[in-house]
PDB file of C-alpha atoms in Angstrom:
ATOM      1  CA  MET V   1     -17.327 -11.603 -27.619  1.00 54.00           C
ATOM      2  CA  ILE V   2     -18.558 -10.030 -24.406  1.00 63.00           C
ATOM      3  CA  ALA V   3     -21.788  -8.000 -24.612  1.00 70.00           C
ATOM      4  CA  TRP V   4     -20.226  -4.646 -23.667  1.00 67.00           C
ATOM      5  CA  MET V   5     -17.697  -5.108 -26.476  1.00 68.00           C
ATOM      6  CA  ARG V   6     -20.493  -5.128 -29.043  1.00 76.00           C
ATOM      7  CA  ARG V   7     -21.961  -1.845 -27.781  1.00 83.00           C
ATOM      8  CA  THR V   8     -18.680  -0.006 -27.234  1.00 84.00           C
ATOM      9  CA  PRO V   9     -16.594   1.785 -29.875  1.00 91.00           C
ATOM     10  CA  LEU V  10     -13.902  -0.491 -31.268  1.00 86.00           C
ATOM     11  CA  TRP V  11     -11.049   1.777 -30.201  1.00 90.00           C
ATOM     12  CA  VAL V  12     -12.188   1.636 -26.555  1.00 89.00           C
ATOM     13  CA  VAL V  13     -12.433  -2.164 -26.646  1.00 83.00           C
ATOM     14  CA  THR V  14      -8.980  -2.369 -28.223  1.00 85.00           C
ATOM     15  CA  VAL V  15      -7.391  -0.110 -25.607  1.00 91.00           C
ATOM     16  CA  VAL V  16      -9.026  -1.896 -22.662  1.00 88.00           C
ATOM     17  CA  CYS V  17      -8.086  -5.346 -23.967  1.00 87.00           C
ATOM     18  CA  ALA V  18      -4.527  -4.239 -24.756  1.00 91.00           C
ATOM     19  CA  ILE V  19      -4.029  -2.806 -21.258  1.00 94.00           C
ATOM     20  CA  ALA V  20      -5.477  -5.905 -19.586  1.00 92.00           C
ATOM     21  CA  ALA V  21      -3.390  -8.220 -21.780  1.00 93.00           C
ATOM     22  CA  GLY V  22      -0.277  -6.162 -21.064  1.00 95.00           C
ATOM     23  CA  LEU V  23      -0.866  -6.413 -17.325  1.00 93.00           C
ATOM     24  CA  LEU V  24      -1.409 -10.161 -17.591  1.00 93.00           C
ATOM     25  CA  LEU V  25       1.871 -10.496 -19.476  1.00 94.00           C
ATOM     26  CA  VAL V  26       3.684  -8.430 -16.827  1.00 94.00           C
ATOM     27  CA  GLY V  27       2.274 -10.831 -14.240  1.00 89.00           C
ATOM     28  CA  ALA V  28       3.505 -13.799 -16.257  1.00 91.00           C
ATOM     29  CA  VAL V  29       7.014 -12.307 -16.405  1.00 94.00           C
ATOM     30  CA  ALA V  30       6.937 -11.817 -12.627  1.00 89.00           C
ATOM     31  CA  HIS V  31       5.961 -15.461 -12.128  1.00 87.00           C
ATOM     32  CA  VAL V  32       8.713 -16.635 -14.496  1.00 92.00           C
ATOM     33  CA  THR V  33      11.213 -14.522 -12.565  1.00 92.00           C
ATOM     34  CA  ASP V  34      10.036 -16.063  -9.280  1.00 87.00           C
ATOM     35  CA  LEU V  35      10.365 -19.551 -10.748  1.00 90.00           C
ATOM     36  CA  VAL V  36      13.902 -18.865 -11.972  1.00 92.00           C
ATOM     37  CA  ARG V  37      14.988 -17.357  -8.651  1.00 92.00           C
ATOM     38  CA  HIS V  38      13.189 -19.614  -6.176  1.00 89.00           C
ATOM     39  CA  GLY V  39      11.917 -22.675  -8.045  1.00 87.00           C
ATOM     40  CA  LEU V  40       8.531 -24.258  -7.403  1.00 84.00           C
ATOM     41  CA  GLN V  41       8.892 -23.900  -3.611  1.00 83.00           C
ATOM     42  CA  GLY V  42       9.284 -20.130  -3.481  1.00 79.00           C
ATOM     43  CA  TYR V  43       7.426 -19.724  -0.184  1.00 80.00           C
ATOM     44  CA  ASP V  44       8.841 -21.962   2.550  1.00 83.00           C
ATOM     45  CA  TRP V  45       5.883 -21.344   4.846  1.00 83.00           C
ATOM     46  CA  ALA V  46       3.267 -22.297   2.228  1.00 81.00           C
ATOM     47  CA  PRO V  47       2.112 -25.846   1.526  1.00 85.00           C
ATOM     48  CA  ARG V  48       3.365 -27.476  -1.673  1.00 87.00           C
ATOM     49  CA  TRP V  49      -0.013 -27.256  -3.436  1.00 86.00           C
ATOM     50  CA  LEU V  50      -0.128 -23.508  -2.821  1.00 84.00           C
ATOM     51  CA  ASN V  51       3.391 -23.007  -4.145  1.00 84.00           C
ATOM     52  CA  LEU V  52       2.452 -24.972  -7.255  1.00 85.00           C
ATOM     53  CA  TYR V  53      -0.723 -22.930  -7.671  1.00 85.00           C
ATOM     54  CA  TRP V  54       1.205 -19.650  -7.488  1.00 82.00           C
ATOM     55  CA  SER V  55       3.431 -20.925 -10.285  1.00 86.00           C
ATOM     56  CA  SER V  56       0.469 -21.731 -12.546  1.00 87.00           C
ATOM     57  CA  PRO V  57      -0.060 -18.120 -13.720  1.00 87.00           C
ATOM     58  CA  THR V  58       3.219 -18.554 -15.605  1.00 90.00           C
ATOM     59  CA  LEU V  59       1.106 -20.411 -18.160  1.00 93.00           C
ATOM     60  CA  LEU V  60      -2.384 -19.163 -17.383  1.00 93.00           C
ATOM     61  CA  ASP V  61      -1.666 -15.413 -17.637  1.00 93.00           C
ATOM     62  CA  PRO V  62      -0.368 -15.517 -21.243  1.00 95.00           C
ATOM     63  CA  LEU V  63      -3.234 -17.829 -22.187  1.00 96.00           C
ATOM     64  CA  ALA V  64      -5.763 -15.394 -20.732  1.00 94.00           C
ATOM     65  CA  ALA V  65      -4.033 -12.496 -22.529  1.00 94.00           C
ATOM     66  CA  ALA V  66      -4.171 -14.304 -25.874  1.00 95.00           C
ATOM     67  CA  LEU V  67      -7.836 -15.215 -25.424  1.00 93.00           C
ATOM     68  CA  LEU V  68      -8.644 -11.670 -24.346  1.00 90.00           C
ATOM     69  CA  ILE V  69      -6.916 -10.101 -27.364  1.00 90.00           C
ATOM     70  CA  SER V  70      -8.756 -12.488 -29.673  1.00 88.00           C
ATOM     71  CA  GLY V  71     -12.056 -11.257 -28.216  1.00 82.00           C
ATOM     72  CA  LYS V  72     -12.973 -14.515 -26.516  1.00 85.00           C
ATOM     73  CA  ARG V  73     -15.136 -14.421 -23.405  1.00 85.00           C
ATOM     74  CA  ARG V  74     -13.009 -17.190 -21.944  1.00 92.00           C
ATOM     75  CA  GLY V  75     -10.081 -14.768 -21.742  1.00 90.00           C
ATOM     76  CA  THR V  76     -12.010 -12.502 -19.403  1.00 90.00           C
ATOM     77  CA  ASP V  77     -13.304 -15.460 -17.412  1.00 93.00           C
ATOM     78  CA  LEU V  78      -9.843 -17.010 -17.076  1.00 94.00           C
ATOM     79  CA  ALA V  79      -8.208 -13.713 -16.095  1.00 92.00           C
ATOM     80  CA  CYS V  80     -10.853 -13.080 -13.439  1.00 92.00           C
ATOM     81  CA  ALA V  81     -10.617 -16.625 -12.085  1.00 93.00           C
ATOM     82  CA  VAL V  82      -6.823 -16.578 -11.855  1.00 88.00           C
ATOM     83  CA  MET V  83      -6.692 -13.161 -10.210  1.00 86.00           C
ATOM     84  CA  THR V  84      -9.524 -13.856  -7.779  1.00 90.00           C
ATOM     85  CA  THR V  85      -8.164 -17.195  -6.611  1.00 84.00           C
ATOM     86  CA  ASN V  86      -4.585 -15.924  -6.485  1.00 79.00           C
ATOM     87  CA  LEU V  87      -5.514 -12.934  -4.350  1.00 80.00           C
ATOM     88  CA  SER V  88      -7.752 -15.070  -2.136  1.00 79.00           C
ATOM     89  CA  ALA V  89      -4.967 -17.575  -1.560  1.00 71.00           C
ATOM     90  CA  ARG V  90      -2.489 -14.834  -0.708  1.00 68.00           C
ATOM     91  CA  ALA V  91      -4.897 -13.063   1.636  1.00 70.00           C
ATOM     92  CA  SER V  92      -5.750 -16.220   3.541  1.00 64.00           C
ATOM     93  CA  ASN V  93      -2.118 -17.339   3.913  1.00 61.00           C
ATOM     94  CA  GLY V  94      -0.254 -14.222   4.820  1.00 56.00           C
TER      95      GLY V  94
END
């Protein structure tokens, strides 16, 4: 459990984790939709490795949501890592 979770009222922790998990699951649905519509090469201009990376949140987002809801620090770490690297990759490539 993350330190702020121990010092914060349970209802606040529950709401914050539920909202974050919900947003992660919305992101996963968006990635599944992209995969169904465009396959693994959804961006013609992007290199293959980048296209594959942008498909990885299909699995990583629900995993982060599940870890987050269970109160695991790894859920927060995974969510931050996926979002940071995803946004960095998008910003640097168009």
